[in-house]
Tab-separated table of C-alpha atoms in Angstrom:
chain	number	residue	atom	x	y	z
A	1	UNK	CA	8.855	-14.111	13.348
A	2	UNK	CA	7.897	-16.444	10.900
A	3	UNK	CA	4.315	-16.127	8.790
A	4	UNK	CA	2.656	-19.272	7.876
A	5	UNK	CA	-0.615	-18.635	4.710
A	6	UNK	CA	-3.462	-20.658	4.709
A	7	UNK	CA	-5.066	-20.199	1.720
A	8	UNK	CA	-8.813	-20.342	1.066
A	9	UNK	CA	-8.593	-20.322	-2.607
A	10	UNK	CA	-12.587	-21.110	-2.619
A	11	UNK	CA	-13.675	-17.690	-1.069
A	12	UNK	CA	-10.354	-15.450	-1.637
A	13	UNK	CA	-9.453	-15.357	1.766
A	14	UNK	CA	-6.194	-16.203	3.799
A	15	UNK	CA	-6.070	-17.290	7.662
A	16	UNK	CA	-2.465	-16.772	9.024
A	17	UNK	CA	-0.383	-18.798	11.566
A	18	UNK	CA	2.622	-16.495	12.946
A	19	UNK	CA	4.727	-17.323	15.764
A	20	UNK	CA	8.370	-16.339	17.119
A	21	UNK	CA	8.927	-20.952	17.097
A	22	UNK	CA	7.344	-21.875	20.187
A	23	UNK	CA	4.167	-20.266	20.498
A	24	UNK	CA	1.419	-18.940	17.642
A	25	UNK	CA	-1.095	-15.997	17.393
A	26	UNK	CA	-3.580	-17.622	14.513
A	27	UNK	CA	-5.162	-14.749	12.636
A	28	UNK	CA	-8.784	-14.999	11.224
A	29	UNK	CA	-8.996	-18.612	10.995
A	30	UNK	CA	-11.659	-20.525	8.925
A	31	UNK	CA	-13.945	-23.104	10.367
A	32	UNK	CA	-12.016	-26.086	8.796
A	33	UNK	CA	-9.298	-26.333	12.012
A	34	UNK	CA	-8.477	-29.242	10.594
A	35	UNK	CA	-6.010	-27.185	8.074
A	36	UNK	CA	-5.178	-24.927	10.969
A	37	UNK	CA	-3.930	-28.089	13.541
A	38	UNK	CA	-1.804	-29.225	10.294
A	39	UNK	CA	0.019	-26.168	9.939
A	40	UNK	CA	0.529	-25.670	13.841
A	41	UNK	CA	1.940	-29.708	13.956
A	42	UNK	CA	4.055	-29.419	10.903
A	43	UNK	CA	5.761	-25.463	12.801
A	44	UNK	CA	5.957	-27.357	15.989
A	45	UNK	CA	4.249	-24.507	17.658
A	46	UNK	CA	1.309	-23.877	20.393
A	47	UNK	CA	-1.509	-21.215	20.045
A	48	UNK	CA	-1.037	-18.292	22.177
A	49	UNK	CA	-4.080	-16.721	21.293
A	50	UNK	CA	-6.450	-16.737	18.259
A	51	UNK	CA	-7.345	-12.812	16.754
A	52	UNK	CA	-10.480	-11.307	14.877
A	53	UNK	CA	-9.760	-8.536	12.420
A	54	UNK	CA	-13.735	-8.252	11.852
A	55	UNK	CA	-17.036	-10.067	12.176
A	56	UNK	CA	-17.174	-11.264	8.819
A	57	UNK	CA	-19.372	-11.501	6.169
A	58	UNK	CA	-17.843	-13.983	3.814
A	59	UNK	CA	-17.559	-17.028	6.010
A	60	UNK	CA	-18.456	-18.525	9.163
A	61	UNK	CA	-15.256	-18.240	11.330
A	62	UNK	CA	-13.017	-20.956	13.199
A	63	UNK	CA	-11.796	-18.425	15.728
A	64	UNK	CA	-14.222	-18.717	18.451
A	65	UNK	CA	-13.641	-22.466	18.322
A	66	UNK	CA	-10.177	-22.669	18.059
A	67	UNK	CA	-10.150	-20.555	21.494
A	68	UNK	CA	-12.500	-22.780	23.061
A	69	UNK	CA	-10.843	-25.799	21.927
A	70	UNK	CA	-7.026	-24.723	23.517
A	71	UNK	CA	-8.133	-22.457	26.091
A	72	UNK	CA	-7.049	-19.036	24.842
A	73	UNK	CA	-7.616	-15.678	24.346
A	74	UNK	CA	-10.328	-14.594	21.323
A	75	UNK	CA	-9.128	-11.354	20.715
A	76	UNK	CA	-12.339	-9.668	19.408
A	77	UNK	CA	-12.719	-5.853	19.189
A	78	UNK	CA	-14.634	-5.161	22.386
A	79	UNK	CA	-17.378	-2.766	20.894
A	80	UNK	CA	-18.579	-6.298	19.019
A	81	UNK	CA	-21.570	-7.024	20.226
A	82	UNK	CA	-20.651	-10.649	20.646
A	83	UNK	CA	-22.614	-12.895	22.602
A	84	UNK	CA	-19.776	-15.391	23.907
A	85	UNK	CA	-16.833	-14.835	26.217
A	86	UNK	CA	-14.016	-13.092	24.463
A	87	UNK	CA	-10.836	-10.786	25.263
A	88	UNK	CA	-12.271	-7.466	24.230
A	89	UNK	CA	-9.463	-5.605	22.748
A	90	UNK	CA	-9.164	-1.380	21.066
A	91	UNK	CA	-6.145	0.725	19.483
A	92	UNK	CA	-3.547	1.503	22.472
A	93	UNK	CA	-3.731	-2.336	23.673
A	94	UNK	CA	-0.306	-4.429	23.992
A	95	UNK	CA	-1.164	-8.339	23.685
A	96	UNK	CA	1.786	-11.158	24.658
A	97	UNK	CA	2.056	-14.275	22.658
A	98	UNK	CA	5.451	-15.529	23.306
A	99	UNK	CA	7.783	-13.126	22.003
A	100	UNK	CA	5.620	-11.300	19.982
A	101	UNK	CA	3.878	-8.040	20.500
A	102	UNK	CA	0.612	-7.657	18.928
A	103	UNK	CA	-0.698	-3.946	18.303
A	104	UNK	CA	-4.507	-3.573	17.761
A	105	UNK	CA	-5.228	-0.497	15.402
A	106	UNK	CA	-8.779	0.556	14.986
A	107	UNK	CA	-9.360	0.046	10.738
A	108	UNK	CA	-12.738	1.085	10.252
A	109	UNK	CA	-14.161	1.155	6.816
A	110	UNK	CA	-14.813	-2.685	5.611
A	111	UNK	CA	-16.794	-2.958	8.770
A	112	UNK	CA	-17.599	-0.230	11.687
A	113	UNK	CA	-15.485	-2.082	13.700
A	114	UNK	CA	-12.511	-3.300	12.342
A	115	UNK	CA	-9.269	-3.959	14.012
A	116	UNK	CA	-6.313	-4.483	12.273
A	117	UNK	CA	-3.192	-5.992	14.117
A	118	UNK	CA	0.667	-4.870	13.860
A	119	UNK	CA	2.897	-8.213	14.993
A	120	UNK	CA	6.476	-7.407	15.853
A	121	UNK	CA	9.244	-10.190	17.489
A	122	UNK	CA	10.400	-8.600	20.698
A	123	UNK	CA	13.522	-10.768	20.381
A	124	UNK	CA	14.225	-9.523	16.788
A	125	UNK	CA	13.912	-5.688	16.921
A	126	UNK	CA	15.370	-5.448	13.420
A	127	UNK	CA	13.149	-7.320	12.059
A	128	UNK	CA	10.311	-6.020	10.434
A	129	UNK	CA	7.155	-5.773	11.846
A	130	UNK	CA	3.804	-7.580	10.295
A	131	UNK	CA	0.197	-5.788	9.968
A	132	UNK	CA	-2.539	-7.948	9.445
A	133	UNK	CA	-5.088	-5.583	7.584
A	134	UNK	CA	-7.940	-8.125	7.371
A	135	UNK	CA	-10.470	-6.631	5.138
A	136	UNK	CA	-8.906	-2.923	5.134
A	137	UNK	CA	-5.863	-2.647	3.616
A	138	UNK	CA	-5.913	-5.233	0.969
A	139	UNK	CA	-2.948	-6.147	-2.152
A	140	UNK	CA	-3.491	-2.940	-4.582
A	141	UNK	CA	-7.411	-2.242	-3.290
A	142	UNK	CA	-9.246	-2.164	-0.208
A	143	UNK	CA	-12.871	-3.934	1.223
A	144	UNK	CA	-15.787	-3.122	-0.003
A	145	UNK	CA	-18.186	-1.013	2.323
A	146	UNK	CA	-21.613	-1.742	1.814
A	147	UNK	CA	-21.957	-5.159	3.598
A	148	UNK	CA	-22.317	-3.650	6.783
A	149	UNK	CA	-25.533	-1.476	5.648
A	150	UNK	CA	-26.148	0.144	2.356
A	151	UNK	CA	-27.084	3.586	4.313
A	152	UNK	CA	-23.821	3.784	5.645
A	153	UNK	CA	-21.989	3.079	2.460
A	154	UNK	CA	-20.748	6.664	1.739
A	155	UNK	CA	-19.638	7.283	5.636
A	156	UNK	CA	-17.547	3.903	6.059
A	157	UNK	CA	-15.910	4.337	3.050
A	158	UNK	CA	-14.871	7.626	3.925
A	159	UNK	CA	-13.789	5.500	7.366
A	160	UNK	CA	-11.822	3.294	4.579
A	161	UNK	CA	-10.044	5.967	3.092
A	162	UNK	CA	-8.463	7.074	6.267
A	163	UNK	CA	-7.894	3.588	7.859
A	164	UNK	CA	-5.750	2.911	4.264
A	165	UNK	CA	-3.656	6.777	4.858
A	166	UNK	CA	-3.457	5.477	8.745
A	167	UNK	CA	-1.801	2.124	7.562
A	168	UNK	CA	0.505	3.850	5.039
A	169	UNK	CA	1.985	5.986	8.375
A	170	UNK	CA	3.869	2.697	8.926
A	171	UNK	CA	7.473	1.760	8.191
A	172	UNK	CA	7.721	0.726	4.259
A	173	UNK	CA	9.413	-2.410	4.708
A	174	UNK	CA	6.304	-3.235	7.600
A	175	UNK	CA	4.858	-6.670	5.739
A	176	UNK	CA	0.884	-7.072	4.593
A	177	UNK	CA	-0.686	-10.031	5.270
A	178	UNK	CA	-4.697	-9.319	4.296
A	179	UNK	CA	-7.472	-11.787	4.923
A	180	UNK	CA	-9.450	-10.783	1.695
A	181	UNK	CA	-8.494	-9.262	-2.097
A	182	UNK	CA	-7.463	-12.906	-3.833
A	183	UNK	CA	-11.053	-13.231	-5.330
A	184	UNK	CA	-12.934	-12.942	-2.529
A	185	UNK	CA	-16.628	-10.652	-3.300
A	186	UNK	CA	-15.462	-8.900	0.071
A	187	UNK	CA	-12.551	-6.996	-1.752
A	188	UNK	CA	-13.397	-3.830	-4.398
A	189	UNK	CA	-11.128	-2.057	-6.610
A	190	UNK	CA	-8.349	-3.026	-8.340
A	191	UNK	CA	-6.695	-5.910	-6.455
A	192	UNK	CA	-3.373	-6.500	-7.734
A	193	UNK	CA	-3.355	-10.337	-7.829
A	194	UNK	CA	0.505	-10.178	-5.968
A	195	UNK	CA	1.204	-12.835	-3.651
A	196	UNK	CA	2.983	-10.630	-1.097
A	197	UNK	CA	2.920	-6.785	-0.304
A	198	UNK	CA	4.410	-4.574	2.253
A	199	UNK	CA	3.740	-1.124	3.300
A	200	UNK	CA	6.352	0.487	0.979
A	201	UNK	CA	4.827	-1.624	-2.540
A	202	UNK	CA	1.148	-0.613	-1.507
A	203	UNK	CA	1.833	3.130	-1.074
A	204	UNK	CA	2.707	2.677	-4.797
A	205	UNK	CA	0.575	0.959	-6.132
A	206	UNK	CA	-3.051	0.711	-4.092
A	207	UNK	CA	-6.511	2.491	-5.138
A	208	UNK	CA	-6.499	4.495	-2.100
A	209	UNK	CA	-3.139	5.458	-1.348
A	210	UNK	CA	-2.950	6.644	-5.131
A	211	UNK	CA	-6.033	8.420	-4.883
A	212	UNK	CA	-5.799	12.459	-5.285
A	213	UNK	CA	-8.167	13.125	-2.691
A	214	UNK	CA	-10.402	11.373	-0.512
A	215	UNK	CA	-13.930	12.371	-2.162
A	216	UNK	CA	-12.593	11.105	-5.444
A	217	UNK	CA	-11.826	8.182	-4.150
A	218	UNK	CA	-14.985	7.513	-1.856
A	219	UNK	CA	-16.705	8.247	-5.396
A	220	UNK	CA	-14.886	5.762	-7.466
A	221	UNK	CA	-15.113	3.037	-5.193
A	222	UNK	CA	-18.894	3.286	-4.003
A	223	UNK	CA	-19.725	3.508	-8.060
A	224	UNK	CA	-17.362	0.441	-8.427
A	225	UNK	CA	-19.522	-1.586	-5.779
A	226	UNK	CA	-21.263	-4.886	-7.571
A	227	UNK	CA	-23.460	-7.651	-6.760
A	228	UNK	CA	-22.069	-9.824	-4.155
A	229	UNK	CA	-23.440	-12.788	-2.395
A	230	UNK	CA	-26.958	-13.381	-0.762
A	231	UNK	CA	-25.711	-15.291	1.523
A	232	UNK	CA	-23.645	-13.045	3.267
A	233	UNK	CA	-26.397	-11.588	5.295
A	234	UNK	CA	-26.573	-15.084	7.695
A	235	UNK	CA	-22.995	-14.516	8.121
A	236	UNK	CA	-22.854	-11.418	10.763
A	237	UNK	CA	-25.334	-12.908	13.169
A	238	UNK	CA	-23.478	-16.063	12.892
A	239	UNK	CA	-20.307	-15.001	14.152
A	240	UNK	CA	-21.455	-12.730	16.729
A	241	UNK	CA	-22.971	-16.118	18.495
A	242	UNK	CA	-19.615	-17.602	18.503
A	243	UNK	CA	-20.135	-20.243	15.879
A	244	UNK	CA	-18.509	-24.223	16.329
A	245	UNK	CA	-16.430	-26.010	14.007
A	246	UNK	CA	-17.235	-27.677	10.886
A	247	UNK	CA	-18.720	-31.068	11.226
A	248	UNK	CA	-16.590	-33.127	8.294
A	249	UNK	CA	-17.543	-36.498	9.461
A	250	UNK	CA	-19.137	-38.443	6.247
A	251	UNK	CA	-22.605	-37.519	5.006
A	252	UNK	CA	-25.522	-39.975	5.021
A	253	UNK	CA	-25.959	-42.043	1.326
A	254	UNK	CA	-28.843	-41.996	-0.140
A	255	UNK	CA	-30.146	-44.490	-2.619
A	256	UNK	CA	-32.104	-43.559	-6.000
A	257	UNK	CA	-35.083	-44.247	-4.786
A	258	UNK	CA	-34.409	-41.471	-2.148
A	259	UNK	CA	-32.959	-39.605	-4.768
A	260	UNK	CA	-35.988	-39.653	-6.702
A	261	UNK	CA	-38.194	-38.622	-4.129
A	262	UNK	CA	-36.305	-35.625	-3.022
A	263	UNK	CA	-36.115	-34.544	-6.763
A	264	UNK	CA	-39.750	-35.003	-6.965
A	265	UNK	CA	-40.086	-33.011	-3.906
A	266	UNK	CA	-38.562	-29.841	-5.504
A	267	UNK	CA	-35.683	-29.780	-2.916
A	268	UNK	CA	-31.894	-28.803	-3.883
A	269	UNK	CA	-30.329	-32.219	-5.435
A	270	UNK	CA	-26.747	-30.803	-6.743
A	271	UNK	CA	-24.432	-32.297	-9.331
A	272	UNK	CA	-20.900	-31.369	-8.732
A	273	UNK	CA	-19.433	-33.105	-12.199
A	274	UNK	CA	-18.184	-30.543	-14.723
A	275	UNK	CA	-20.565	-28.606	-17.327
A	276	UNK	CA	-19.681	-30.889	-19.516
A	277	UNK	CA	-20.671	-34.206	-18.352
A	278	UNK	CA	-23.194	-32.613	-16.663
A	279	UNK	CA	-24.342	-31.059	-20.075
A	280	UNK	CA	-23.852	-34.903	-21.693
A	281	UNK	CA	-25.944	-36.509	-19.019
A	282	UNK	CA	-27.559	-35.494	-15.929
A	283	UNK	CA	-30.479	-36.864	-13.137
A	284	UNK	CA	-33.887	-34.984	-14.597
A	285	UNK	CA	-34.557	-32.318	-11.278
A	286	UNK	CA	-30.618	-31.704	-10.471
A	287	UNK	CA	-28.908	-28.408	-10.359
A	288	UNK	CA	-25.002	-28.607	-12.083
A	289	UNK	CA	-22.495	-26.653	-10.049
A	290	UNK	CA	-19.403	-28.054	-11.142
A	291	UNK	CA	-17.073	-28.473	-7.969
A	292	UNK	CA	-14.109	-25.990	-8.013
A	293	UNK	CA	-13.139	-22.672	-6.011
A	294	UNK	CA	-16.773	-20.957	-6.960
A	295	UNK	CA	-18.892	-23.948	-5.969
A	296	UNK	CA	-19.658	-22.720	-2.195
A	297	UNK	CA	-19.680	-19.268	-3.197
A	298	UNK	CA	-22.735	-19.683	-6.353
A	299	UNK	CA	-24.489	-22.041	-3.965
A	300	UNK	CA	-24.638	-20.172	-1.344
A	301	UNK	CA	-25.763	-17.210	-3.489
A	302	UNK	CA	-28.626	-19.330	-5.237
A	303	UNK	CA	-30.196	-21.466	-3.116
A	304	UNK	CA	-32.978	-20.843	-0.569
A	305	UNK	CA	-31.641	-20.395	2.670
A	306	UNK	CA	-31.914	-23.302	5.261
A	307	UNK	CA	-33.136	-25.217	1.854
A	308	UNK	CA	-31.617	-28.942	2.401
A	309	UNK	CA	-29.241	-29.602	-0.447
A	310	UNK	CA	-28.758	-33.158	-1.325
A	311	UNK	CA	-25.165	-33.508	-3.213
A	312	UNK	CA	-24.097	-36.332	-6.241
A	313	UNK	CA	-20.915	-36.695	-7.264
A	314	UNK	CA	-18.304	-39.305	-9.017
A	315	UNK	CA	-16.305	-40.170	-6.118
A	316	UNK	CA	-16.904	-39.531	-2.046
A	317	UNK	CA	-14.013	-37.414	-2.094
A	318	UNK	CA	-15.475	-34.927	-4.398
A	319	UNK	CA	-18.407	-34.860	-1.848
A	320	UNK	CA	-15.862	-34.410	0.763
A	321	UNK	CA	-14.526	-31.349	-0.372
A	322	UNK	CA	-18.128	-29.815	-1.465
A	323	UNK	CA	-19.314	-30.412	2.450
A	324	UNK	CA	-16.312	-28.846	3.363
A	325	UNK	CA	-16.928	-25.795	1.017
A	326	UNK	CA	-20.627	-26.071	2.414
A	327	UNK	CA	-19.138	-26.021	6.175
A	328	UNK	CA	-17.322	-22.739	5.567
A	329	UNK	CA	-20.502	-20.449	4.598
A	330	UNK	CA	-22.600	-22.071	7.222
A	331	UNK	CA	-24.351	-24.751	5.269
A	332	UNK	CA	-23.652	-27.238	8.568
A	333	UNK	CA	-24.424	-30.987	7.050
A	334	UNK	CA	-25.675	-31.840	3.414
A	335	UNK	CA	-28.955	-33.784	3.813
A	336	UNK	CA	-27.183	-36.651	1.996
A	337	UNK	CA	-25.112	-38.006	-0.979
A	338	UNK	CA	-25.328	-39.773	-3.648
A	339	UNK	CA	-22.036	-41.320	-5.945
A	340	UNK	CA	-22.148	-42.450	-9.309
A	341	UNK	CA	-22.620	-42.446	-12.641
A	342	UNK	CA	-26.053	-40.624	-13.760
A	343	UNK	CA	-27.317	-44.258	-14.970
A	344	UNK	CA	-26.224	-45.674	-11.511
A	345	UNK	CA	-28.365	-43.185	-9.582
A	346	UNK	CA	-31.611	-43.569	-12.055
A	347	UNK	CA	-32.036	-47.067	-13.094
A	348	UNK	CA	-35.497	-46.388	-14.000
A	349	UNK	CA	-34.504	-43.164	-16.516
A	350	UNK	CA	-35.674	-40.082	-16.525
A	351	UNK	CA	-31.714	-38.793	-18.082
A	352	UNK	CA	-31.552	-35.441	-19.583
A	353	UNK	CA	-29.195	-33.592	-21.682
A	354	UNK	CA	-28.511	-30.042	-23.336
A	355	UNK	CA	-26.133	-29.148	-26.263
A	356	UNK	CA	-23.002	-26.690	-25.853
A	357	UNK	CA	-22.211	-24.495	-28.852
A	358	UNK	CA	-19.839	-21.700	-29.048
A	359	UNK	CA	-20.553	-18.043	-30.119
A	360	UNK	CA	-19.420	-19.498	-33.337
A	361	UNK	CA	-22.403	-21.587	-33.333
A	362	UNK	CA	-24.681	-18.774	-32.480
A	363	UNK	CA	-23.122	-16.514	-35.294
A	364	UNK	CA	-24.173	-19.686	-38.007
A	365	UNK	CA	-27.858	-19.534	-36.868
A	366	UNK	CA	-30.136	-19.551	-39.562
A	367	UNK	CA	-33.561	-19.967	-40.341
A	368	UNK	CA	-35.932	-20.379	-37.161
A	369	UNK	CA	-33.084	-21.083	-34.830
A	370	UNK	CA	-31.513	-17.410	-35.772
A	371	UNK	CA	-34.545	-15.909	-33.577
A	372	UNK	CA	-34.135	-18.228	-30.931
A	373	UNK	CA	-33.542	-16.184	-27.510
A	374	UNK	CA	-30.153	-15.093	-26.040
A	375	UNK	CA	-30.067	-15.364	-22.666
A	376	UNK	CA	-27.220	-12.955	-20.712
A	377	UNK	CA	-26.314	-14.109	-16.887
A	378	UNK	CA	-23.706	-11.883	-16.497
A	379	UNK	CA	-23.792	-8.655	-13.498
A	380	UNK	CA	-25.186	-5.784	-14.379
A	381	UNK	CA	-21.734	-4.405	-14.073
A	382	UNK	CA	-20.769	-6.761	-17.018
A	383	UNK	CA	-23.426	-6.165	-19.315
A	384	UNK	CA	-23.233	-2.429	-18.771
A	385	UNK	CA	-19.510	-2.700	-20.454
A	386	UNK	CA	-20.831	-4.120	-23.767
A	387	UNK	CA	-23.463	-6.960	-24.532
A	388	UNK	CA	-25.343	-8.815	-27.736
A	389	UNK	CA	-27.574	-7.060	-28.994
A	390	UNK	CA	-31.387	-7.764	-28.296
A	391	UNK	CA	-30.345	-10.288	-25.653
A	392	UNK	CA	-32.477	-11.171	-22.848
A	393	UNK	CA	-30.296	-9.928	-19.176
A	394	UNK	CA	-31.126	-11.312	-16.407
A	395	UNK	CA	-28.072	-11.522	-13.856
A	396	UNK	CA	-27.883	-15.622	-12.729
A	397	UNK	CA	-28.409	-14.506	-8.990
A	398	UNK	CA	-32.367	-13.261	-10.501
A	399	UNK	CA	-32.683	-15.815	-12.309
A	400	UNK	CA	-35.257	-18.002	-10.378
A	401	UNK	CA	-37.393	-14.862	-9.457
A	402	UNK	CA	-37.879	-14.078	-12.769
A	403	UNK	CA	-38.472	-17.252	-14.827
A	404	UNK	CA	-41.836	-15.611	-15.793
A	405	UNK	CA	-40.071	-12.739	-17.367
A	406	UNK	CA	-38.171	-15.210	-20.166
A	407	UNK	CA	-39.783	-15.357	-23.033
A	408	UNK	CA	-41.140	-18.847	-24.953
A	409	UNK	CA	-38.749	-21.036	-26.947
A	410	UNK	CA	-35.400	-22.514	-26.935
A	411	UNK	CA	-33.017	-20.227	-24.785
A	412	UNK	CA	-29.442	-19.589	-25.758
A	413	UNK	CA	-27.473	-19.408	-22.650
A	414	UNK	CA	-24.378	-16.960	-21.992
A	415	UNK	CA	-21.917	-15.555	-19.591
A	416	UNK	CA	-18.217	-14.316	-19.830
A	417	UNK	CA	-16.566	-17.924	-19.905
A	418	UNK	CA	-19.322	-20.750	-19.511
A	419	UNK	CA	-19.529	-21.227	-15.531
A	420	UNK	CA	-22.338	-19.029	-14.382
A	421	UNK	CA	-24.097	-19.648	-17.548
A	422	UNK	CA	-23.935	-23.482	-16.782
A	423	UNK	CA	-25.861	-22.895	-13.854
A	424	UNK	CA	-28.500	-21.129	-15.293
A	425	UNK	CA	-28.793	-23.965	-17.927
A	426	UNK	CA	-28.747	-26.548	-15.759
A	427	UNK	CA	-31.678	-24.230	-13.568
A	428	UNK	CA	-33.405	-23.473	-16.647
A	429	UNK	CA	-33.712	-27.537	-17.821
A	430	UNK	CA	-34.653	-28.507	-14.036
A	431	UNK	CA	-37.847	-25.745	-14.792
A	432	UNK	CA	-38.650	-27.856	-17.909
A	433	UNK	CA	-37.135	-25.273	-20.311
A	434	UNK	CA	-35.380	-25.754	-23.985
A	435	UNK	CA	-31.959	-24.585	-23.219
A	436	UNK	CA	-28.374	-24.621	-25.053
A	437	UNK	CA	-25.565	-23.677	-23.158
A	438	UNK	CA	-22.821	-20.904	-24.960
A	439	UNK	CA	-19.542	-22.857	-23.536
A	440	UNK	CA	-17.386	-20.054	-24.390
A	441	UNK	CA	-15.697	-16.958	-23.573
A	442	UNK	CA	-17.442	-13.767	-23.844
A	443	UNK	CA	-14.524	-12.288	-25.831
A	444	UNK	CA	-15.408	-14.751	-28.422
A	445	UNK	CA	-18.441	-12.892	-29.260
A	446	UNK	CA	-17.006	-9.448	-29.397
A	447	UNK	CA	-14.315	-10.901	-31.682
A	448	UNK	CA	-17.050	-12.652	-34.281
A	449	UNK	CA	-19.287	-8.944	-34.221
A	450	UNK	CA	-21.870	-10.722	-32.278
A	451	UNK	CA	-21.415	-8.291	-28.964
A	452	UNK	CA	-20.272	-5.003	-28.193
A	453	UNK	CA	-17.604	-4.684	-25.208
């Protein structure tokens, strides 16, 4: 039985390819299938069938299409009120793909109904067995249990607790392959950043096979729970309608006049350069979200939903890989895209900039720039471990419902290393503020005396 990782390093998830060499069961695939083809092409292998540990709320899944496309089972817990054609499967079901045996176990806990699914190689009965534990059994930690609804919070993670002791009944050298826990907002606790687990490692070393008791750890983990994306709540209804596959084919361009207008319109015009160029030079009306694993993830969070977003960047492969992003959380085609240079894309001006100090900067402060606003983006979570004193917080996913709350004058911009708080400078400027943006880590601060934590 051979494993094959396809890493979404952008949302902290992993799809899975495993087959006995001829034939594949594809585990929670994203809605790229371009990436999942590749791997099946490059194993030599056909899908058997395509499996659903959950509906989930992080991305906009490529199994329902994958199916379609090959004409296979969608194994999809039949209590999922699913509005396509699927193979409804429960706990006590025996699936066939090739030589492999797949094993539905009910998981419940990340969602109400979560599967997870034990994989073992009929032809190699030594060898040991694979559980794919989706969102429930994750490296060192487990899901997090208030996407499904915040009532319910207490009662599914008690539903986590046990699905984690039910897992930990298997054999220790049983391999875990999770979908979520490498950065993903789904994941909660203390995820162990390991590459590779199995059933023996976790029982040493996860959250809630090390808790003492179960109410401790339902405690712990439900006072643990942060902010996580808005956009997660289009996610659910999308995959219960059995969603298609991402659209990749190239955007439409749009010239600076174009540009212009849509700027002047208000809509989303997004610049995926780096802070710093962004910082240096920038289209008057753009938002900066520099491209990189938490571009989809902080648009997605930010924006409107349904808003059109318009995207600029240096080269059309950077735009590629930003629709791409885009295609995964259900953000189906950019309205257009622009590449360039700033002064290539506004001939006739209208070319703004901000300054980026360092907490060292802030510390020097003197005179009228000394009582100058701080501005804090960080979570609530983060700020409640230590902040600067007398500094404005207002997390960055509030931060365009409460413009009216900031007060007048230049604002200092922060957040623990520079990203978030790039955003909210780049926000703040396209709102006609007076911003600088703090281009450094938070532990800088605490270091100079400026900040508690």
């Amino acid at each position: 039985m051979h494993v094959e990782v396809i890493a979404t390093e952008a949302l902290g998830d992993r799809s899975y390819v495993v087959h006995d060499g001829e034939v594949a069961l594809v585990v929670d695939p994203q809605r790229d299938l371009d990436r999942v083809h590749a791997v099946l092409a490059e194993q030599g292998v056909r899908v058997g069938a395509v499996a659903e540990t959950h509906i989930h709320n992080d991305y906009v899944t490529g199994g329902h299409a994958l199916a379609a496309q090959i004409g296979v089972d969608y194994l999809v817990n039949a209590e999922d009120p699913v509005t396509f054609d699927r193979r409804g499967v429960a706990e006590g079901d025996e699936i066939a793909v090739g030589t492999l045996r797949v094993r539905p176990v009910a998981t419940p806990g990340h969602t109400v109904t979560h599967l997870s699914y034990v994989v073992e190689d009929t032809a190699a009965p030594d060898e040991p067995a694979a559980v794919f534990t989706g969102g429930s059994l994750l490296f060192g930690s487990v899901g997090r249990t208030d996407l499904v609804d915040a009532a319910r919070t207490v009662e599914l993670t008690h539903h986590q607790y046990r699905s984690a002791q039910r897992l930990a009944q298997l054999p220790d050298e049983t391999r875990v392959y999770p979908t979520h826990g490498f950065g993903s907002f789904c994941s909660s606790g203390n995820a162990t950043g390991a590459d590779a687990s199995t059933i023996g490692a976790e029982r040493a070393a996860n959250d809630a096979l090390l808790a003492t008791d179960e109410d401790s750890f339902v405690e712990t983990l439900v006072a643990n729970l942060t902010a996580y994306p808005r956009y997660y709540a289009h996610m659910g209804p999308r995959n219960l309608a059995g969603p298609d596959a991402a659209d990749l084919s190239p955007v439409a361009a749009v010239d600076p006049d174009e540009l212009r207008k849509r700027i002047a319109d208000g809509e989303w015009v997004v610049d995926l350069r780096d802070r710093t160029a962004y910082a240096a030079e920038h289209l008057g009306g753009t938002i900066g979200i520099a491209l990189g694993d938490q571009f989809s993830t902080y648009l997605g969070w930010l924006m409107p939903w349904g808003t059109p977003v318009t995207l600029v960047g240096d080269t059309a492969d950077d735009v590629a890989e930003a629709q791409r992003q885009m295609a995964r959380i259900g953000i189906d085609r950019p309205a257009g895209a622009a590449v360039g240079s700033p002064a290539e894309l506004a001939p006739s001006g209208d070319l703004r900039h901000y300054p980026r100090v360092t907490f060292a900067d802030v510390a020097a402060r003197s005179g009228a720039e000394a009582d100058e606003p701080v501005l804090d983006v960080r979570r609530d979570d983060e700020r409640a471990q230590g902040g600067i004193p007398d500094a404005v917080h207002i997390p960055l996913q509030d931060l365009l419902a409460r413009l009216h709350e900031l007060p007048a004058g230049r604002l200092w911009v922060h957040c623990a290393s520079g990203f978030r708080s790039s955003i909210a400078a780049s926000l703040l400027d396209r709102a006609g503020r007076d911003v600088a943006l703090i281009d450094d880590e938070y532990s800088q601060a605490v270091e100079l005396g400026l900040a508690t934590g």
